[in-house]
Coordinates of N, CA and C in Angstrom, one line a residue:
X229 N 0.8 -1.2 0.0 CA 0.0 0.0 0.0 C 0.9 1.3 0.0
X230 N 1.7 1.4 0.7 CA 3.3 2.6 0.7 C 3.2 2.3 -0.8
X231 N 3.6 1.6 -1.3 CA 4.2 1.6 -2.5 C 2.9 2.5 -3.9
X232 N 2.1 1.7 -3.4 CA 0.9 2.5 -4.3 C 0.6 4.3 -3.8
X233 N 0.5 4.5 -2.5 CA 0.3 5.7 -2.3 C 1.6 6.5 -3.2
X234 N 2.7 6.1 -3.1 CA 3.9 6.4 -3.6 C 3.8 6.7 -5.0
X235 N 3.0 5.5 -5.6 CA 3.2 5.9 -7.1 C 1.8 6.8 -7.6
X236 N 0.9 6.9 -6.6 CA -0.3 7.9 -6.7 C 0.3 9.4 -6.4
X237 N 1.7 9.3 -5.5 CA 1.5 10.6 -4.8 C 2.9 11.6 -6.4
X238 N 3.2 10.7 -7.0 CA 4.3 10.8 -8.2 C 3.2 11.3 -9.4
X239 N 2.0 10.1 -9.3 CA 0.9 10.5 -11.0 C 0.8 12.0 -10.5
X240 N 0.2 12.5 -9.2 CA 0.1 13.3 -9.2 C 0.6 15.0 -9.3
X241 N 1.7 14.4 -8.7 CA 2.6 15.6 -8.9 C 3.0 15.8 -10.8
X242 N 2.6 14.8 -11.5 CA 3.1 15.0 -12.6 C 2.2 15.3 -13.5
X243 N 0.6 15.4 -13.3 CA -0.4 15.4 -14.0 C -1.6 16.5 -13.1
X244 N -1.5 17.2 -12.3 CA -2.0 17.6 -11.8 C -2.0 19.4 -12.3
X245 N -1.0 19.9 -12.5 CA -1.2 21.1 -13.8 C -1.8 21.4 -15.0
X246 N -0.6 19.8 -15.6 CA -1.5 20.0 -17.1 C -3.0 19.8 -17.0
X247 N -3.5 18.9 -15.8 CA -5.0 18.5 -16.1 C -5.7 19.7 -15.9
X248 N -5.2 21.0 -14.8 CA -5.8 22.1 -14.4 C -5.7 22.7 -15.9
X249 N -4.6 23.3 -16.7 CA -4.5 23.6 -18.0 C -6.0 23.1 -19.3
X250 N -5.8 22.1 -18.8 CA -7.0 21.6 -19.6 C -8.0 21.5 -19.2
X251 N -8.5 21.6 -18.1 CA -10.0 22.1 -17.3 C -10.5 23.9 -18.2
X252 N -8.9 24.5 -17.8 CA -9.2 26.1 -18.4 C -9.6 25.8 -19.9
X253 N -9.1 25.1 -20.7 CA -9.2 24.8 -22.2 C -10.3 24.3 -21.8
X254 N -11.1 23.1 -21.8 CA -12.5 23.0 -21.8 C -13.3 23.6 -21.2
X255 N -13.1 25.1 -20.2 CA -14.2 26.0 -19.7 C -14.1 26.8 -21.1
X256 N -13.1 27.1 -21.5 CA -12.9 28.6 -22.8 C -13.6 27.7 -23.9
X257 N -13.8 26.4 -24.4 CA -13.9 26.1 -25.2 C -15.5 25.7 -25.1
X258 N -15.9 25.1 -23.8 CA -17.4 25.3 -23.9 C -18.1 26.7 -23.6
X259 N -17.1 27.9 -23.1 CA -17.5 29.2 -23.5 C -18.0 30.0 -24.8
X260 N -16.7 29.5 -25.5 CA -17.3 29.9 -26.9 C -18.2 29.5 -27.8
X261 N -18.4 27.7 -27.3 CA -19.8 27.0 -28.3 C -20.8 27.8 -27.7
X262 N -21.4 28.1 -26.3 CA -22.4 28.6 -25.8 C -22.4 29.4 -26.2
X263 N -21.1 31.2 -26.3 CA -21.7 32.1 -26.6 C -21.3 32.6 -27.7
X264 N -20.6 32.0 -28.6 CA -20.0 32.4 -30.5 C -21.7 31.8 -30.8
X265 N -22.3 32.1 -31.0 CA -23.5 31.8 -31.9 C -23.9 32.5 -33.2
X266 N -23.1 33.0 -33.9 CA -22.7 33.6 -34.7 C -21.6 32.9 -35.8
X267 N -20.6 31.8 -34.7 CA -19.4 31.2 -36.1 C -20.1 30.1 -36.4
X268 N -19.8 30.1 -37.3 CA -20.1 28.7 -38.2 C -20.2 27.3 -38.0
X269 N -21.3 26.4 -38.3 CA -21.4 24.5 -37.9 C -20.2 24.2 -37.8
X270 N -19.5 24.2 -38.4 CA -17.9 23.7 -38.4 C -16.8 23.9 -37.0
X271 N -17.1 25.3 -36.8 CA -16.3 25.7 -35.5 C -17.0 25.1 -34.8
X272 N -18.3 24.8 -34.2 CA -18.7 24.7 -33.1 C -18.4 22.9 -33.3
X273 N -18.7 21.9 -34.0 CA -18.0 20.9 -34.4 C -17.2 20.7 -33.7
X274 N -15.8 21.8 -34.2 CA -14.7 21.5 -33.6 C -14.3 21.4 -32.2
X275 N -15.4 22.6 -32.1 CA -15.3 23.3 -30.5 C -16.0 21.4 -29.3
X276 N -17.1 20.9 -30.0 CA -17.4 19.9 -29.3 C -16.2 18.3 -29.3
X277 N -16.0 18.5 -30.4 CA -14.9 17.2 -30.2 C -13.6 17.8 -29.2
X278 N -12.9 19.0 -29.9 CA -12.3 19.4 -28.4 C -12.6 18.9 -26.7
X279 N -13.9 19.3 -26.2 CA -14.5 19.5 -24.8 C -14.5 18.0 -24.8
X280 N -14.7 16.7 -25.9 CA -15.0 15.7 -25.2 C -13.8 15.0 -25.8
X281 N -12.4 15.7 -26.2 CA -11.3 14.5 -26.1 C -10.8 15.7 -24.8
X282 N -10.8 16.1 -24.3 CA -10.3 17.0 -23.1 C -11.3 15.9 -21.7
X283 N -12.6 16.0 -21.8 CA -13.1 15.0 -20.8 C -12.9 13.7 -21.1
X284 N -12.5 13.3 -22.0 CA -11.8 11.8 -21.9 C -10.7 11.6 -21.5
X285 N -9.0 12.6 -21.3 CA -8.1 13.4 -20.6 C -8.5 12.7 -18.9
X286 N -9.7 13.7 -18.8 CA -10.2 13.5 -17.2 C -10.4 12.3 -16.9
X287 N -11.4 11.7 -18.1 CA -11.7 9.8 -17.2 C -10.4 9.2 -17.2
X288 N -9.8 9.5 -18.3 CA -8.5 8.6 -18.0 C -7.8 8.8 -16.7
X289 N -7.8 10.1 -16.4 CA -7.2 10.2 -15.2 C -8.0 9.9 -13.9
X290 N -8.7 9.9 -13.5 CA -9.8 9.1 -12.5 C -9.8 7.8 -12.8
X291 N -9.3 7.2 -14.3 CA -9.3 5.8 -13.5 C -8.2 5.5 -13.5
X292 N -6.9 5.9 -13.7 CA -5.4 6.4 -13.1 C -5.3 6.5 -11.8
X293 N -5.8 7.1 -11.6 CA -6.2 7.3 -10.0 C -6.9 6.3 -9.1
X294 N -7.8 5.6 -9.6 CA -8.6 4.6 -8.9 C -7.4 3.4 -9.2
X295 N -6.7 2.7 -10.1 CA -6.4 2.0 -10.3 C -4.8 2.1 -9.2
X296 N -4.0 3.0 -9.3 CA -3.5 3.6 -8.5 C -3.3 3.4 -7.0
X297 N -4.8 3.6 -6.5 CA -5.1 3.9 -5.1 C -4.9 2.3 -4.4
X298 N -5.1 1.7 -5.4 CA -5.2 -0.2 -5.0 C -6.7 -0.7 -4.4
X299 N -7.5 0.4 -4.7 CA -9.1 0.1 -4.0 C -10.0 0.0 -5.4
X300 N -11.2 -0.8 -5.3 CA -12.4 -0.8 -5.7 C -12.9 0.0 -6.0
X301 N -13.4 0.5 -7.8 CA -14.9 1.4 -7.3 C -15.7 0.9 -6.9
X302 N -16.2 1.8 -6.0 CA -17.5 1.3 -5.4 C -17.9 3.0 -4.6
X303 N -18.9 2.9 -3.6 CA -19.7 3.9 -3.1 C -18.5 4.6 -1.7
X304 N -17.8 3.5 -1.4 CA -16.7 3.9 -0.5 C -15.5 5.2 -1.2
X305 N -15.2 4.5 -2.4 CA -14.1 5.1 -3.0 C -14.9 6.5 -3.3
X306 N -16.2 6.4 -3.9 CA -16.8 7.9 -4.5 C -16.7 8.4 -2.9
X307 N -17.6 8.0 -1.8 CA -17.2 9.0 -0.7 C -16.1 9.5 -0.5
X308 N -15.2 8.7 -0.5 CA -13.4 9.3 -0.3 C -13.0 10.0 -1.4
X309 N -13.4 10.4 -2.6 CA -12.9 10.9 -3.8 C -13.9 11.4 -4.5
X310 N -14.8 12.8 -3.6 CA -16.2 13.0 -3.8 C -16.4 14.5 -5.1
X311 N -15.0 15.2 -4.9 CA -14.4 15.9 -5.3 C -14.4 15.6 -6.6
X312 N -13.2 14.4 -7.0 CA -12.8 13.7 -8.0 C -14.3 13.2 -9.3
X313 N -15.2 12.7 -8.5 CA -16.1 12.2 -9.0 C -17.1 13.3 -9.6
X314 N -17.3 14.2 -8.5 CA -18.0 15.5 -9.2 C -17.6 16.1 -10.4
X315 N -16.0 16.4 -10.2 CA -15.6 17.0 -11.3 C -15.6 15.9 -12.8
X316 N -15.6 15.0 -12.6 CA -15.8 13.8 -13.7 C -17.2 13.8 -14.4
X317 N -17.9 14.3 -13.8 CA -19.7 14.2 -14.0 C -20.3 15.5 -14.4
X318 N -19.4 16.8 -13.5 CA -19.5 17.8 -14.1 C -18.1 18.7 -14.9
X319 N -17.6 18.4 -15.5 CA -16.4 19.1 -15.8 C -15.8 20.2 -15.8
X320 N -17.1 21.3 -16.4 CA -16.9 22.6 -15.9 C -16.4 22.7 -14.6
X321 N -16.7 22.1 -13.6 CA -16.1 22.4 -12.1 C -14.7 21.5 -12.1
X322 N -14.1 21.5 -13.3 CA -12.5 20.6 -12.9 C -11.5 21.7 -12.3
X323 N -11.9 23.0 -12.4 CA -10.8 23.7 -11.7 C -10.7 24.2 -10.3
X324 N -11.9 23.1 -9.6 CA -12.0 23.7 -8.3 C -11.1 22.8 -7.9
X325 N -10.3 21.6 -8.7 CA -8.9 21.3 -8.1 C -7.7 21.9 -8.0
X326 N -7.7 23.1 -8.5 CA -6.8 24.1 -8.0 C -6.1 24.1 -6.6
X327 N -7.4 23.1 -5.7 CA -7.1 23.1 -4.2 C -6.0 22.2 -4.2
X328 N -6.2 21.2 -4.8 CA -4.9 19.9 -5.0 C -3.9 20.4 -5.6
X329 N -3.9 21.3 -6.7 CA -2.4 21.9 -6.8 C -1.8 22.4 -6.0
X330 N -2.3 23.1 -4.7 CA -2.1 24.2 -4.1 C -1.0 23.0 -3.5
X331 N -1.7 21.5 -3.0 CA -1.5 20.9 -1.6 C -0.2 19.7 -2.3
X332 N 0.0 19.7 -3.4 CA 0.6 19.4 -4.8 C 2.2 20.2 -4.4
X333 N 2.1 21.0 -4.7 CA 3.1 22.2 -4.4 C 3.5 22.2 -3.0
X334 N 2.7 22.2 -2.2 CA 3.0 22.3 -1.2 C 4.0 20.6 0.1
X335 N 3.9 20.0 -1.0 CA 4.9 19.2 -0.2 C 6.5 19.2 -0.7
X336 N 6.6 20.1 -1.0 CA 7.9 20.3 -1.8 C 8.2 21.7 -0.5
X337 N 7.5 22.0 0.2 CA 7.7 23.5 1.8 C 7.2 22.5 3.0
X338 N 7.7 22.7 3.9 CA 7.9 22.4 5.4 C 6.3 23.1 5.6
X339 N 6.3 24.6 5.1 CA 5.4 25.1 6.2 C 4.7 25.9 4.9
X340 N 2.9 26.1 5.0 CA 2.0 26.4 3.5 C 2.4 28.2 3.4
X341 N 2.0 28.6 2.2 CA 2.2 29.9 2.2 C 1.6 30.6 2.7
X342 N 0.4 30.6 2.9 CA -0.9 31.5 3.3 C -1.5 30.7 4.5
X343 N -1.9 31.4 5.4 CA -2.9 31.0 6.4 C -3.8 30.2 6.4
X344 N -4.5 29.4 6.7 CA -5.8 28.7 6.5 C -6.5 29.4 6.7
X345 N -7.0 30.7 7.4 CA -8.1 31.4 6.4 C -7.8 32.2 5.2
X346 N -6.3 32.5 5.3 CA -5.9 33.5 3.5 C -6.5 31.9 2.6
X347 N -5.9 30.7 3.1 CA -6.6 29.5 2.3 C -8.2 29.4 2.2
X348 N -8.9 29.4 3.2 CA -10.0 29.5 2.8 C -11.2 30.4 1.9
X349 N -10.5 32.0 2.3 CA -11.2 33.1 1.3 C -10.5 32.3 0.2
X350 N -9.3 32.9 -0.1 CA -9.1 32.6 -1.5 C -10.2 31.0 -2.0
X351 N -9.9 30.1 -2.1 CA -10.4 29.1 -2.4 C -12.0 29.1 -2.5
X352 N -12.6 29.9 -1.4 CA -14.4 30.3 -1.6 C -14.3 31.3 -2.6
X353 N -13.3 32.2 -2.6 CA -13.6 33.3 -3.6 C -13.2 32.8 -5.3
X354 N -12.7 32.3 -5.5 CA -12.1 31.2 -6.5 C -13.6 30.3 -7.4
X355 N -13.5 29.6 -6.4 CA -15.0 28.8 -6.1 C -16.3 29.6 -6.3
X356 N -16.6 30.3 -5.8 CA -17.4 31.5 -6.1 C -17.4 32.1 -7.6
X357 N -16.2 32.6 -8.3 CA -16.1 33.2 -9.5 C -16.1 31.7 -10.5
X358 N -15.4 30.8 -10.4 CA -15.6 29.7 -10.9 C -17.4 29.4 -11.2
X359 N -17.9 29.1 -9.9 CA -19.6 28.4 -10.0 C -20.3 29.1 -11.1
X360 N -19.9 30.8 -10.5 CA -21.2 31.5 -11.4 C -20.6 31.9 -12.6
X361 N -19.6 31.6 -13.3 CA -19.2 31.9 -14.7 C -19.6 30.6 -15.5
X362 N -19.7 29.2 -14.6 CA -20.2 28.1 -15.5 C -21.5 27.7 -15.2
X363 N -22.5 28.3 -13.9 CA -23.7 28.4 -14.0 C -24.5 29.2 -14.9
X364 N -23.8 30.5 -14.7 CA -24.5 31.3 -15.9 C -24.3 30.4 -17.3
X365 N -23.3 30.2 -18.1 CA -23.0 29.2 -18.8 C -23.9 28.6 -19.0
X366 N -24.7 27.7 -18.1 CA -25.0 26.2 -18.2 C -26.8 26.9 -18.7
X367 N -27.2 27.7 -17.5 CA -28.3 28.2 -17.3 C -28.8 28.9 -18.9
X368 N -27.3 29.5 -19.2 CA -27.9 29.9 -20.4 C -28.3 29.0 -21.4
X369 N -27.0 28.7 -21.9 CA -27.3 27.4 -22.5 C -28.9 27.0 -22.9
X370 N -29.4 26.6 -21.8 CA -31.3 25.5 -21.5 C -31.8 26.9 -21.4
X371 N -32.1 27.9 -21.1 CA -32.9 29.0 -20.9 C -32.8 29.5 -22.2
X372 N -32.1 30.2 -22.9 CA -32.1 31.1 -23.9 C -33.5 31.1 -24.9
X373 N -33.7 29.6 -25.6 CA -35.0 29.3 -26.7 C -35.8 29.0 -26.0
X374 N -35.7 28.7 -24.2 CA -37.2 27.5 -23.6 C -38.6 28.7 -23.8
X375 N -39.6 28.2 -24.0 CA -40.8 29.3 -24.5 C -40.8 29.9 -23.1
X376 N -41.6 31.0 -23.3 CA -41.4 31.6 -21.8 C -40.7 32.1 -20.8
X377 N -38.9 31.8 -21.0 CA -37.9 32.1 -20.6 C -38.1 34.0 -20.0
X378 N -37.2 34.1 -19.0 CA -36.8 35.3 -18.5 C -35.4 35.8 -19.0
X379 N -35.0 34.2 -18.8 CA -33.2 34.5 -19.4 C -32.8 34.3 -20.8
X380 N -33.3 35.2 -21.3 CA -32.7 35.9 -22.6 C -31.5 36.0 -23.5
X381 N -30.5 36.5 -22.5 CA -29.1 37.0 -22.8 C -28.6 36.5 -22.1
X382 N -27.0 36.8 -22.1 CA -26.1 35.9 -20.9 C -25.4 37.0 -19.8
X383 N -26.0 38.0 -19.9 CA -26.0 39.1 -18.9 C -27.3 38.5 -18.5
X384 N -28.7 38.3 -18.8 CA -29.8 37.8 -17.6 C -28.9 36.7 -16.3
X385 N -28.4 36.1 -17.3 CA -27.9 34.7 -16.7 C -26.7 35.3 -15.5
X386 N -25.9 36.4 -16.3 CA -24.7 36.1 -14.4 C -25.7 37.3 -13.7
X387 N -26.4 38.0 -14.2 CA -27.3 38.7 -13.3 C -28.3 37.8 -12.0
X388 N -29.0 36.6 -13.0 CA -29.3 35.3 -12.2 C -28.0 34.6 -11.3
X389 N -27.1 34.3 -12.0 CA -26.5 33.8 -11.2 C -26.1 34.1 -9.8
X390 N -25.6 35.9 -10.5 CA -25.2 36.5 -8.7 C -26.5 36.4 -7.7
X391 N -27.4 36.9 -8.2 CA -28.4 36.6 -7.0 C -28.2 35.2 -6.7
X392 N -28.8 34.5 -7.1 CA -28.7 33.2 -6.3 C -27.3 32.6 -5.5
X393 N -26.4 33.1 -5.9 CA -25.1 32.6 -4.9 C -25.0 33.1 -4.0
X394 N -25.5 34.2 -3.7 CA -25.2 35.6 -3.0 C -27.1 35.3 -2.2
X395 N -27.9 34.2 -2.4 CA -28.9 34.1 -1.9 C -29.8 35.5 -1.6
X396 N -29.6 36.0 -2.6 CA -30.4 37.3 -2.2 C -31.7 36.8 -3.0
X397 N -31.9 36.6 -4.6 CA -33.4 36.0 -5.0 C -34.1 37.0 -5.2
X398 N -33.8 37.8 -6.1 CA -35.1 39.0 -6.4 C -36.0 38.3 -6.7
X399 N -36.4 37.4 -7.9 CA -36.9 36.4 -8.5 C -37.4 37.5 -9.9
X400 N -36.6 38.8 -10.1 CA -37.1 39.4 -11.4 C -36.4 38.2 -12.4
X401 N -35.8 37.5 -12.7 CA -35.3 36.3 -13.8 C -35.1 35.5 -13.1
X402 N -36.0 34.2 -13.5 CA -36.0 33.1 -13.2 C -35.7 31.9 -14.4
X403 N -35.1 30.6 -13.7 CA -35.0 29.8 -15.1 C -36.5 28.6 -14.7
X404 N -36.7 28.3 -16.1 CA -38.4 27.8 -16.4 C -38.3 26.1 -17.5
X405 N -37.1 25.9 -17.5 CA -36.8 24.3 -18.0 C -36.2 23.2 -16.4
X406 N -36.7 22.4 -17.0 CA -36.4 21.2 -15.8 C -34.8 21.3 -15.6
X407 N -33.6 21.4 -16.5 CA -32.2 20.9 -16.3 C -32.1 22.8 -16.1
X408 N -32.8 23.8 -16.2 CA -32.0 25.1 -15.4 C -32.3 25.0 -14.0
X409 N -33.7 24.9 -13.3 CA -33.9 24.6 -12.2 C -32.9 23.5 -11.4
X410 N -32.9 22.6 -12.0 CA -31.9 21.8 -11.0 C -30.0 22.1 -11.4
X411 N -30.2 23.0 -12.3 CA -28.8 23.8 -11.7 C -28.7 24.7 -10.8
X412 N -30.1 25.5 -11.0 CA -30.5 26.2 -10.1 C -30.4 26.3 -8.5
X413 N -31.0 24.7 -8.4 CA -31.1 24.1 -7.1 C -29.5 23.8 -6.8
X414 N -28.5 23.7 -7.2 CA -26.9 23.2 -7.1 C -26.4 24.4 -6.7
X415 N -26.3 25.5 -7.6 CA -26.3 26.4 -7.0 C -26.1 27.0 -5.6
X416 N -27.9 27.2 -5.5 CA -28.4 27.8 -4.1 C -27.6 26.9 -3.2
X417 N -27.4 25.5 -3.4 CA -26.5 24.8 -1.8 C -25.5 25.5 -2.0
X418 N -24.6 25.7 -3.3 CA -23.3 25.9 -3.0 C -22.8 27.1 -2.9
X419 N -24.2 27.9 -2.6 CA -24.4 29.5 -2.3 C -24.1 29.2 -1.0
X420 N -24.9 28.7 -0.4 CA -25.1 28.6 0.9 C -23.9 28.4 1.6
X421 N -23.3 26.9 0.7 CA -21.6 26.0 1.4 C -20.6 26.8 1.3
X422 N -20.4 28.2 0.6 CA -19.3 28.9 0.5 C -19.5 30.1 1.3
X423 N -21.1 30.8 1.7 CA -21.0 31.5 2.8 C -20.9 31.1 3.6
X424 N -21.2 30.2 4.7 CA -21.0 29.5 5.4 C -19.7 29.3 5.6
X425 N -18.9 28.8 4.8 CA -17.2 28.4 4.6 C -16.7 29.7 4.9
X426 N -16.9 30.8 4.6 CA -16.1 32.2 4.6 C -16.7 32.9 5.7
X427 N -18.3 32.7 6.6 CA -18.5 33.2 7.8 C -17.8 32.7 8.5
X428 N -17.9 31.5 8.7 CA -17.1 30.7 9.7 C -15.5 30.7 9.9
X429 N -15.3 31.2 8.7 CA -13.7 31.4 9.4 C -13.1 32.8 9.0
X430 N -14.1 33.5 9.0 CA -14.1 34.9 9.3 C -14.3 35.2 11.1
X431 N -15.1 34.3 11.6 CA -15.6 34.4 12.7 C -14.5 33.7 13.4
X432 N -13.8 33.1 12.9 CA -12.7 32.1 13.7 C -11.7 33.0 13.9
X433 N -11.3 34.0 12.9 CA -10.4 34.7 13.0 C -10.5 35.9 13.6
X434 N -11.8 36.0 13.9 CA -12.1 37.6 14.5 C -11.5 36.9 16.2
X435 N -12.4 35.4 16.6 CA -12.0 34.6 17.7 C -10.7 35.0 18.2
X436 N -9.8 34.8 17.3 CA -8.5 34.6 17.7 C -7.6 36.0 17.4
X437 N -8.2 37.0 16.6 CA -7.5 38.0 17.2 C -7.7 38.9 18.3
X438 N -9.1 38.7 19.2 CA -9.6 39.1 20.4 C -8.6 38.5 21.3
X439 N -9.4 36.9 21.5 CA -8.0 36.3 22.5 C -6.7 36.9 22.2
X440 N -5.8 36.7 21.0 CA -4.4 37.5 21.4 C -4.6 38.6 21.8
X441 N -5.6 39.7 22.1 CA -5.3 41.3 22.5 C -5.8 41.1 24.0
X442 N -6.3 40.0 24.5 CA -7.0 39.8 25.1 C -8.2 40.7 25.7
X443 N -8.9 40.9 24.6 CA -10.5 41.5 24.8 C -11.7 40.5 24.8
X444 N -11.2 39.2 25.1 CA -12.2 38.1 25.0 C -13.0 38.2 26.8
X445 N -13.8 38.2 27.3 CA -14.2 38.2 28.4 C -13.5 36.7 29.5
X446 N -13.3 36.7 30.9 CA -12.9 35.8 31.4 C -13.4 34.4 31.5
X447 N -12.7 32.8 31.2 CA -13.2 31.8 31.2 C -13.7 31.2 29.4
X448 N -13.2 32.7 28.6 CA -13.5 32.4 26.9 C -12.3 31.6 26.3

């Protein structure tokens, strides 16, 4: 098992940039099929076989990685590799492994460069600009022709988007197809899981710079 972690902990360090490189290549490239609507059958053609020899890139590498680990797929492995699996299912979100580059890089220093909360904002803020650049994306995409639509343009859409991650919800544009609502619904949690993630260790850090001035009341 040493020996497998060993050669997991090597795939990685060796494939873990280029794959981030190529996450950016297939967000830019399903950017432009969505919103070049304007170039020609041919480019967009091209533009789809690109995105899906780029996500074949990724399965190879997930089962590199399962084969690797010396474990089974099964429901255990997807819990332990929940990350991995999302991003395989959804690909637009392959650059929220940015976090594994970070942790990638980082065994090569004794000690990380940034704080675990300078880690945490950055990575919600990251996460944050990442979600709603490929929500809007997605939303547009299924909204733009559905009859009845609010979302129009792809300014409705990050206009949609920000509200909903930011849980504010005017509800002036809404999406009105089965596959925008249940992006919709993805979304709103991971509105929720990234304030949440940035209250709480906003609040941890306010904690701990009281105690060092010591303005925390006695017995805190």
């Amino acid at each position: 098992m040493d020996d497998d972690d060993s050669r997991l902990a090597r795939w990685e360090n060796r494939s873990e940039v280029p794959l981030f490189l190529l996450s950016l290549l297939f967000l830019g490239a399903y950017a432009a099929h969505v919103l070049a609507t304007g170039w020609p059958q041919a480019a967009h053609t091209a533009l789809l076989a690109l995105i899906d020899a780029v996500w074949a890139c990724f399965a190879v590498d997930y089962l590199v990685r399962l084969r690797l680990s010396g474990h089974r797929f099964g429901p255990r492995y997807v819990a332990h590799h929940l990350l991995d699996t999302v991003v395989l299912i959804l690909p637009l979100l392959r650059p929220l492994r940015a976090v594994h580059i970070y942790q990638v890089m980082q065994r090569r220093h004794e000690q990380p460069r940034l704080s675990l909360y300078g880690r945490v904002i950055s990575y919600a803020g990251m996460s944050a600009v990442l979600l709603g650049f490929s929500g809007a994306l997605a939303v547009y995409q299924q909204e733009r022709y559905a009859p009845g639509a609010t979302i129009r343009t792809f300014g409705d859409s990050v206009w949609w988007t920000c509200e909903t991650l930011t849980t504010v919800g005017y509800g002036d544009v809404t999406p009105v197809t089965f596959w925008g609502r249940v992006i919709a619904a993805f979304l709103m949690l991971m509105g929720l899981a990234l304030l949440g993630a940035v209250t709480g260790s906003f609040s941890s850090w306010l904690y701990q710079a009281f105690a060092r001035e010591g303005e925390l009341p006695p017995g805190r």
